Each structure stands twice: as C-alpha cells, then as structure tokens.
C-alpha cells in the first residue's frame, strides 16, 4: 500500500468531508476489496467509516471499530521501545549489535552492524520470509506457491530460528550503506535485544511501556492463532494464485513477532501516532532520531524515506506525514499522521496481493490501486487534491 510521494506545499489539508470520505471508501470496495474501514481525524473532529463485508460467505458487514492484524505498523512500536532503552542508557544506537547479541550475530558482522542499522534497515541482513515460506520463492508464478502459507498456519517459530534463516542468506549490502533494504529480520533482532536488556519478553515490555503509555486499549500481541473480539476474515489472493482468495484470519503470528504481529484498531493507531509525535511515548530527542530518514528499498521494490521505525511521506499540497503501513496474509493497514499532529488517517483492508501477473510474471495494475490512492488523498488532504482513481 503506497501513498505516493512528491514535494510538500504550504497549503493545509481541507476540513473533513464525510460525504467525500464515504464515497472514496465505497470506491475501494467497488474496485474489488471485500471490506475496507478507517478513521480520519482533523483538529479535534473524527470521522469513522466502513464499506463492504467482513465475511464473504455470510455477508457480515465490516465496521470501523474492528480489530485487525496491522502487520509492519508493529515496527514503530518496537522502535519506540528501543528508543526508550536508549534514553535510559541501556542501549546505544551506534553500538555494535554483537555487544548485545554475540550469539545471534557473531564475528565481523556483529562488530560492523549497529543498533541504528537494524532500526533503519541498513544492516545488510536479508529478509527471512522467503526462507521461512520457501514456496513463495516462486512468486508470482508456480502452482505450489501457496503451499507454505498453509503449512505454516499453526507452526510455532522461534525468533532465533527465523533470524538464522536471514543471516544465512546472501547479504543485501554492506552494513551502513547509504541506501537500506527493508528486512523483517532486523526487527526480530531488535525484539531479542529488548529481551536481553530488559529481562522481559519484548512483547511484555512493548505492551507495558509503549501500548499502555499511549493509552491504547485494543492493541495487543496475539497469544494464539485467533483474534479476540470483533474482526474481519482476511483474504489472500496471492497474485491470482488463490482464486477465490483464501481466508487466513486464523494464523500463528510467530512468523512475524516484533516485526509485524500486533492486532489493533484504527482508533488505537491514530491515538498511538498522535502520542508518539507529541513526545508522550519517547522524548523529543528520541523522536528526532526516529525522523532522520534515508532511502530504503521496500519489499515491493519501491524506494521509501525511512527513519527508525517511521516512514516519511510528502503529500503534495498538504504536508509531511509520518507513520507506517503493513501487510500480513490477507490483511493490509496504513496509518499516517501529519507532522503537526492535526490530520490523521488509519485504514484497513481485508484483501492482499490482488494484482494478477502477466505472462512474464509481473504483477499488473488493478483498479484497487487507484481507488486506494483516491481514499488516501481524500483522507489526508480532503479536496486539496483532485481524484484520479477508478471507482
């Protein structure tokens, strides 16, 4: 899910337009997403909306307050927890990770890679996911590609097991390269780092010191394969290889851990990023470190501006936004807050990898892309930006 980029202009975003937001949300559903829901805030006003169904079999509708697997939005929570430990002097951003985790990152690699490099994806450690899900290495072609998704549905992974898969793969670059390469392995290592320095599991520390500090009541790490409370089914299309898309809402999330396992609501995500950017989760000094960005090559091959667990986006005409997006099997989430904290958007969809591949195996554009772009612009900028999608 991408917001697009551009040069920020001085014009502020327009006021909330409930009719425009509802229309844009409906456009995403009409374009092919079974269910989409979100929350937009502007200067004390809040809009919540939902369109479509949570269950294709029963027609049960989605609602704005549903819990959702928010994927890599989790990384901002993990990064904030690490920065709290930096503030307390237990972690040094530019210390070698081998000082803390010599058993997990031994030798020269452990001496060259710093904590900061894990946070901003310049470690050169590749993503473990293609190796934990070996059949996905054939994406987006091959009849056996979905096999790993089903094989791992109830599998309990250990973080060290996944980290080893990433460290054993060919490096994506030298530690500290000017351009990073996004890797979930980095954030599993940060989870292990938190456990070593706090004496508690990373999930427990993040819950007590980040989630609770931000006043969130619907955000938690799952303790089993099922989501507690109202939620949608989550449909994975896998580039047309799963037709009809398959529901993966019941899934053991040990394969993502401190990189992407959180369950939350759109209300909680807006509350979290408002608190973070207001200096209520980490100090202003720590926040400034988190907002020092570099170019990072994302998993889809695009280049994003990435800090320490924060993604920066310039929206033409309405300002600079900070946040993160995330995907897991069948679920997508995006949450961005303007730098001044006044405008916020969090959106969830219950379909992923909707693009179909051409004969060369390249994913092709889909009407959902344009409809989501329209929704994001309406949510972040209002009528300050024209619509261009295909409802």
Coordinates of C-alpha atoms in Angstrom, one line a residue:
X1 CA 0.0 0.0 0.0
X2 CA 1.6 3.3 -1.1
X3 CA 0.7 6.9 -0.5
X4 CA 2.9 8.2 -3.3
X5 CA 5.4 10.9 -3.0
X6 CA 6.0 14.5 -4.0
X7 CA 7.1 17.9 -2.9
X8 CA 5.2 19.3 0.1
X9 CA 3.4 22.6 -0.5
X10 CA 2.3 25.1 2.1
X11 CA -1.4 24.7 1.7
X12 CA -3.0 22.8 4.6
X13 CA -5.3 19.9 4.1
X14 CA -9.0 20.7 3.7
X15 CA -11.5 20.1 6.5
X16 CA -13.1 16.7 6.9
X17 CA -15.7 15.9 4.3
X18 CA -17.8 13.0 5.5
X19 CA -19.5 12.6 2.1
X20 CA -16.2 12.6 0.2
X21 CA -14.7 10.1 2.6
X22 CA -17.6 7.8 2.4
X23 CA -17.6 7.9 -1.4
X24 CA -13.9 7.2 -1.5
X25 CA -14.3 4.3 0.9
X26 CA -17.1 2.9 -1.2
X27 CA -14.9 3.2 -4.3
X28 CA -12.3 0.9 -2.7
X29 CA -15.0 -1.7 -2.1
X30 CA -16.4 -1.4 -5.6
X31 CA -12.9 -1.8 -7.1
X32 CA -12.7 -5.2 -5.5
X33 CA -11.8 -5.1 -1.8
X34 CA -14.4 -7.2 0.1
X35 CA -14.2 -4.9 3.2
X36 CA -12.4 -1.6 4.0
X37 CA -12.7 0.6 7.1
X38 CA -10.9 3.5 8.6
X39 CA -10.8 6.6 10.8
X40 CA -9.7 10.1 9.9
X41 CA -9.1 12.9 12.4
X42 CA -8.7 16.6 11.8
X43 CA -8.2 19.2 14.5
X44 CA -10.4 17.5 17.0
X45 CA -13.0 16.2 14.6
X46 CA -13.2 12.5 13.9
X47 CA -14.8 10.5 11.0
X48 CA -15.2 6.7 11.0
X49 CA -16.5 4.7 8.2
X50 CA -16.7 1.2 6.7
X51 CA -17.7 -0.3 3.4
X52 CA -18.3 -3.9 2.3
X53 CA -18.2 -7.2 4.1
X54 CA -16.1 -8.9 6.8
X55 CA -17.2 -12.4 5.7
X56 CA -17.8 -13.2 2.0
X57 CA -19.8 -16.3 2.9
X58 CA -22.3 -14.7 5.3
X59 CA -22.3 -11.1 4.2
X60 CA -21.5 -9.9 7.7
X61 CA -20.5 -6.2 7.2
X62 CA -17.2 -4.6 8.3
X63 CA -17.4 -1.9 11.0
X64 CA -15.0 0.9 11.8
X65 CA -14.1 -0.4 15.3
X66 CA -13.0 -3.9 14.2
X67 CA -9.7 -5.3 15.3
X68 CA -7.2 -6.1 12.6
X69 CA -3.8 -7.6 12.0
X70 CA -1.7 -4.4 11.4
X71 CA 1.5 -6.0 10.1
X72 CA 4.6 -3.9 10.0
X73 CA 2.9 -1.0 11.7
X74 CA 4.3 -3.0 14.6
X75 CA 7.8 -1.8 13.7
X76 CA 7.1 1.7 15.0
X77 CA 6.1 0.2 18.4
X78 CA 9.2 -1.8 18.5
X79 CA 11.4 1.1 17.5
X80 CA 9.8 3.3 20.2
X81 CA 10.6 0.6 22.8
X82 CA 14.2 0.5 21.7
X83 CA 14.4 4.3 21.9
X84 CA 13.1 4.2 25.5
X85 CA 16.0 2.0 26.4
X86 CA 18.4 4.3 24.6
X87 CA 17.1 7.1 26.8
X88 CA 17.8 5.0 29.9
X89 CA 21.3 4.3 28.8
X90 CA 20.8 0.5 28.4
X91 CA 21.2 0.6 24.6
X92 CA 23.5 2.8 22.5
X93 CA 22.2 3.5 19.0
X94 CA 25.7 3.3 17.4
X95 CA 27.0 0.4 19.4
X96 CA 27.7 -2.9 17.5
X97 CA 24.8 -5.3 17.9
X98 CA 27.4 -8.0 18.7
X99 CA 28.0 -6.2 22.0
X100 CA 24.4 -7.2 23.0
X101 CA 23.7 -10.3 20.9
X102 CA 27.1 -12.1 20.3
X103 CA 25.4 -15.5 20.0
X104 CA 22.9 -14.3 17.4
X105 CA 25.1 -12.0 15.3
X106 CA 28.7 -13.3 15.9
X107 CA 32.0 -12.3 14.4
X108 CA 32.7 -9.5 12.0
X109 CA 29.1 -8.9 11.2
X110 CA 28.3 -8.4 14.8
X111 CA 31.1 -5.9 15.0
X112 CA 30.0 -3.9 11.9
X113 CA 26.2 -3.8 12.3
X114 CA 24.9 -1.3 14.8
X115 CA 21.6 -1.0 16.6
X116 CA 20.8 2.0 14.4
X117 CA 21.4 -0.1 11.2
X118 CA 18.8 -2.6 12.4
X119 CA 16.3 0.2 13.0
X120 CA 16.7 1.9 9.6
X121 CA 17.3 -1.3 7.6
X122 CA 20.9 -0.6 6.6
X123 CA 22.3 -3.8 8.3
X124 CA 22.6 -5.7 5.0
X125 CA 20.8 -8.6 6.7
X126 CA 18.2 -10.0 4.2
X127 CA 14.6 -10.8 5.0
X128 CA 14.0 -14.3 6.3
X129 CA 10.4 -14.6 4.9
X130 CA 11.4 -16.2 1.6
X131 CA 13.2 -18.9 3.5
X132 CA 10.5 -19.5 6.2
X133 CA 8.0 -19.7 3.3
X134 CA 10.1 -21.5 0.7
X135 CA 7.3 -22.0 -1.8
X136 CA 7.0 -18.2 -2.1
X137 CA 10.3 -18.0 -3.8
X138 CA 8.4 -18.8 -7.0
X139 CA 6.2 -15.7 -6.7
X140 CA 4.2 -14.7 -8.6
X141 CA 4.2 -17.9 -10.7
X142 CA 4.0 -21.6 -9.9
X143 CA 1.2 -23.9 -8.8
X144 CA 2.8 -24.8 -5.5
X145 CA 3.4 -21.2 -4.3
X146 CA 0.5 -21.2 -1.7
X147 CA 1.8 -24.4 -0.1
X148 CA 3.9 -22.7 2.6
X149 CA 1.1 -20.5 3.7
X150 CA -1.0 -23.5 4.7
X151 CA 2.0 -25.5 6.0
X152 CA 2.9 -22.6 8.5
X153 CA -0.6 -21.7 9.6
X154 CA -0.2 -23.3 13.0
X155 CA 3.6 -23.6 13.1
X156 CA 5.3 -22.1 16.2
X157 CA 8.5 -20.4 15.0
X158 CA 11.3 -19.3 17.4
X159 CA 12.8 -15.8 16.7
X160 CA 16.3 -17.2 16.7
X161 CA 15.3 -19.8 14.1
X162 CA 14.0 -17.1 11.8
X163 CA 16.9 -14.8 12.5
X164 CA 19.3 -17.6 11.5
X165 CA 17.4 -18.0 8.2
X166 CA 18.0 -14.3 7.4
X167 CA 21.7 -14.3 8.5
X168 CA 22.4 -17.5 6.4
X169 CA 21.1 -15.9 3.2
X170 CA 23.3 -13.7 0.9
X171 CA 23.6 -10.2 2.3
X172 CA 21.7 -7.4 0.6
X173 CA 24.6 -4.9 1.0
X174 CA 27.4 -3.7 3.3
X175 CA 26.4 -2.6 6.8
X176 CA 25.8 1.1 6.9
X177 CA 25.1 1.5 3.1
X178 CA 23.6 4.9 2.2
X179 CA 20.5 3.1 0.9
X180 CA 18.9 0.5 3.0
X181 CA 17.0 -2.7 2.1
X182 CA 13.8 -3.4 4.1
X183 CA 14.2 -6.6 6.2
X184 CA 11.9 -8.2 8.8
X185 CA 15.0 -9.9 10.3
X186 CA 16.2 -6.6 11.6
X187 CA 13.1 -6.2 13.8
X188 CA 13.2 -9.7 15.2
X189 CA 16.8 -9.0 16.3
X190 CA 15.5 -5.8 17.9
X191 CA 13.0 -7.9 19.8
X192 CA 15.7 -10.1 21.1
X193 CA 17.8 -7.0 22.0
X194 CA 14.9 -5.7 24.1
X195 CA 14.6 -9.0 25.9
X196 CA 18.3 -9.1 26.7
X197 CA 18.4 -5.6 28.2
X198 CA 15.1 -5.5 30.0
X199 CA 14.9 -9.1 31.3
X200 CA 11.3 -9.4 30.0
X201 CA 9.9 -10.6 26.7
X202 CA 9.9 -7.9 24.1
X203 CA 6.1 -8.3 23.8
X204 CA 5.6 -7.7 27.5
X205 CA 7.9 -4.7 27.5
X206 CA 6.3 -3.1 24.5
X207 CA 2.8 -3.7 26.0
X208 CA 3.6 -2.1 29.3
X209 CA 5.8 0.7 28.1
X210 CA 4.6 1.7 24.7
X211 CA 1.0 0.4 24.2
X212 CA -0.2 1.2 27.8
X213 CA 1.8 4.5 27.9
X214 CA 0.0 5.7 24.7
X215 CA -3.4 4.8 26.3
X216 CA -4.3 2.1 23.9
X217 CA -7.0 -0.4 24.9
X218 CA -7.5 -2.5 21.8
X219 CA -3.9 -3.2 20.8
X220 CA -2.1 -6.4 21.8
X221 CA 0.3 -9.1 20.6
X222 CA -1.8 -12.3 19.9
X223 CA -1.3 -15.2 22.2
X224 CA -2.8 -17.7 19.8
X225 CA -3.8 -18.1 16.2
X226 CA -7.2 -16.4 16.6
X227 CA -8.1 -12.7 17.1
X228 CA -10.1 -11.9 20.1
X229 CA -13.1 -9.6 19.6
X230 CA -14.9 -8.3 16.5
X231 CA -12.7 -8.7 13.4
X232 CA -12.9 -9.5 9.7
X233 CA -11.9 -12.5 7.8
X234 CA -8.6 -11.8 5.9
X235 CA -8.5 -12.8 2.3
X236 CA -5.2 -13.6 0.5
X237 CA -5.3 -13.6 -3.3
X238 CA -1.5 -14.2 -3.8
X239 CA -1.4 -12.5 -7.2
X240 CA -4.3 -14.6 -8.5
X241 CA -2.9 -17.9 -7.4
X242 CA -5.6 -18.2 -4.8
X243 CA -8.9 -17.9 -6.7
X244 CA -11.1 -17.3 -4.9
X245 CA -8.9 -15.7 -2.2
X246 CA -8.3 -17.8 0.9
X247 CA -9.1 -16.7 4.5
X248 CA -6.0 -16.5 6.7
X249 CA -7.5 -14.7 9.7
X250 CA -6.7 -17.7 11.8
X251 CA -2.9 -17.8 11.8
X252 CA 0.0 -18.3 14.2
X253 CA 1.8 -15.0 14.1
X254 CA 5.1 -16.3 15.5
X255 CA 6.4 -15.9 11.9
X256 CA 6.4 -12.1 12.4
X257 CA 6.8 -11.4 16.1
X258 CA 8.1 -7.9 17.0
X259 CA 8.2 -7.1 13.3
X260 CA 4.5 -7.4 12.3
X261 CA 2.4 -9.4 14.8
X262 CA 0.3 -6.7 16.5
X263 CA -3.5 -6.6 16.4
X264 CA -5.1 -3.2 16.8
X265 CA -7.9 -0.9 15.7
X266 CA -7.8 2.2 13.5
X267 CA -8.8 4.3 16.5
X268 CA -5.9 3.0 18.6
X269 CA -3.4 3.5 15.7
X270 CA -4.4 7.2 15.4
X271 CA -4.1 7.5 19.2
X272 CA -0.6 5.9 19.1
X273 CA 0.9 8.1 16.4
X274 CA -0.6 11.2 17.9
X275 CA 1.0 10.4 21.2
X276 CA 4.3 9.5 19.6
X277 CA 4.6 12.7 17.6
X278 CA 3.6 14.7 20.6
X279 CA 6.5 13.4 22.6
X280 CA 4.4 11.2 25.0
X281 CA 5.9 7.8 24.1
X282 CA 9.6 8.8 23.6
X283 CA 11.4 12.0 24.3
X284 CA 11.6 14.8 21.7
X285 CA 15.3 14.0 21.2
X286 CA 14.4 10.3 20.5
X287 CA 11.7 11.3 18.1
X288 CA 14.1 13.5 16.2
X289 CA 16.4 10.4 15.8
X290 CA 13.4 8.4 14.6
X291 CA 12.7 11.0 12.0
X292 CA 16.2 11.0 10.5
X293 CA 15.4 9.3 7.2
X294 CA 17.4 7.6 4.4
X295 CA 16.2 5.9 1.2
X296 CA 15.2 2.3 1.8
X297 CA 14.2 -0.2 -0.9
X298 CA 10.9 -1.7 0.3
X299 CA 9.7 -5.3 -0.2
X300 CA 7.8 -4.3 -3.3
X301 CA 10.9 -2.7 -4.9
X302 CA 9.9 0.9 -4.4
X303 CA 12.1 3.3 -2.6
X304 CA 10.7 4.9 0.6
X305 CA 12.1 7.5 3.0
X306 CA 12.6 5.6 6.3
X307 CA 13.8 6.6 9.7
X308 CA 14.0 4.5 12.8
X309 CA 10.7 2.6 12.5
X310 CA 9.0 5.5 10.8
X311 CA 8.1 6.1 7.2
X312 CA 8.0 9.7 5.9
X313 CA 5.7 10.8 3.1
X314 CA 5.4 14.2 1.5
X315 CA 1.8 14.7 0.2
X316 CA 1.7 17.4 -2.5
X317 CA -0.4 20.3 -1.3
X318 CA -1.0 19.2 2.3
X319 CA 2.3 18.5 4.1
X320 CA 4.6 15.9 5.6
X321 CA 3.2 12.8 7.2
X322 CA 4.8 10.2 9.4
X323 CA 3.6 6.6 10.1
X324 CA 3.9 3.1 8.6
X325 CA 2.0 0.6 6.6
X326 CA 1.8 -3.2 7.0
X327 CA 0.6 -6.4 5.4
X328 CA 0.3 -9.9 6.6
X329 CA -1.6 -12.8 4.8
X330 CA -4.9 -11.3 3.9
X331 CA -4.7 -8.1 5.8
X332 CA -3.4 -4.6 5.0
X333 CA -3.2 -1.5 7.1
X334 CA -1.8 2.0 6.7
X335 CA -1.6 4.8 9.3
X336 CA -0.2 8.3 8.8
X337 CA -0.2 11.4 10.8
X338 CA 0.8 14.9 9.7
X339 CA 3.9 16.3 11.3
X340 CA 1.8 18.9 13.3
X341 CA -0.4 16.0 14.6
X342 CA -3.6 17.7 13.4
X343 CA -4.5 15.4 10.5
X344 CA -4.5 11.6 10.8
X345 CA -5.6 8.6 8.8
X346 CA -5.7 4.9 9.5
X347 CA -7.2 2.5 7.0
X348 CA -7.6 -1.3 6.9
X349 CA -8.5 -3.7 4.1
X350 CA -9.2 -7.4 4.2
X351 CA -7.6 -8.4 0.9
X352 CA -4.0 -8.6 -0.1
X353 CA -1.9 -9.2 -3.3
X354 CA -4.9 -8.6 -5.5
X355 CA -2.7 -7.9 -8.6
X356 CA -2.6 -10.6 -11.2
X357 CA 0.6 -11.5 -13.0
X358 CA 1.1 -11.2 -16.8
X359 CA 2.8 -13.8 -18.9
X360 CA 6.2 -12.6 -17.7
X361 CA 5.2 -13.0 -14.1
X362 CA 4.9 -9.2 -13.4
X363 CA 2.0 -8.0 -11.3
X364 CA -0.3 -5.8 -13.3
X365 CA -2.1 -2.6 -12.2
X366 CA -5.5 -3.1 -10.7
X367 CA -8.5 -0.7 -10.1
X368 CA -8.0 -1.1 -6.4
X369 CA -4.7 0.8 -6.6
X370 CA -6.3 3.9 -8.0
X371 CA -9.3 3.7 -5.6
X372 CA -7.0 3.4 -2.6
X373 CA -4.9 6.4 -3.8
X374 CA -8.1 8.4 -4.0
X375 CA -9.1 7.4 -0.5
X376 CA -5.7 8.3 0.9
X377 CA -5.7 11.7 -0.8
X378 CA -9.3 12.4 0.5
X379 CA -8.3 11.3 4.0
X380 CA -5.1 13.2 4.2
X381 CA -5.8 16.2 2.0
X382 CA -9.5 16.5 1.5
X383 CA -10.5 18.4 -1.6
X384 CA -7.0 19.9 -1.7
X385 CA -6.1 17.2 -4.2
X386 CA -8.2 16.0 -7.2
X387 CA -9.3 12.4 -7.5
X388 CA -7.7 10.2 -10.2
X389 CA -8.8 6.7 -9.4
X390 CA -11.3 4.3 -10.9
X391 CA -14.2 3.7 -8.5

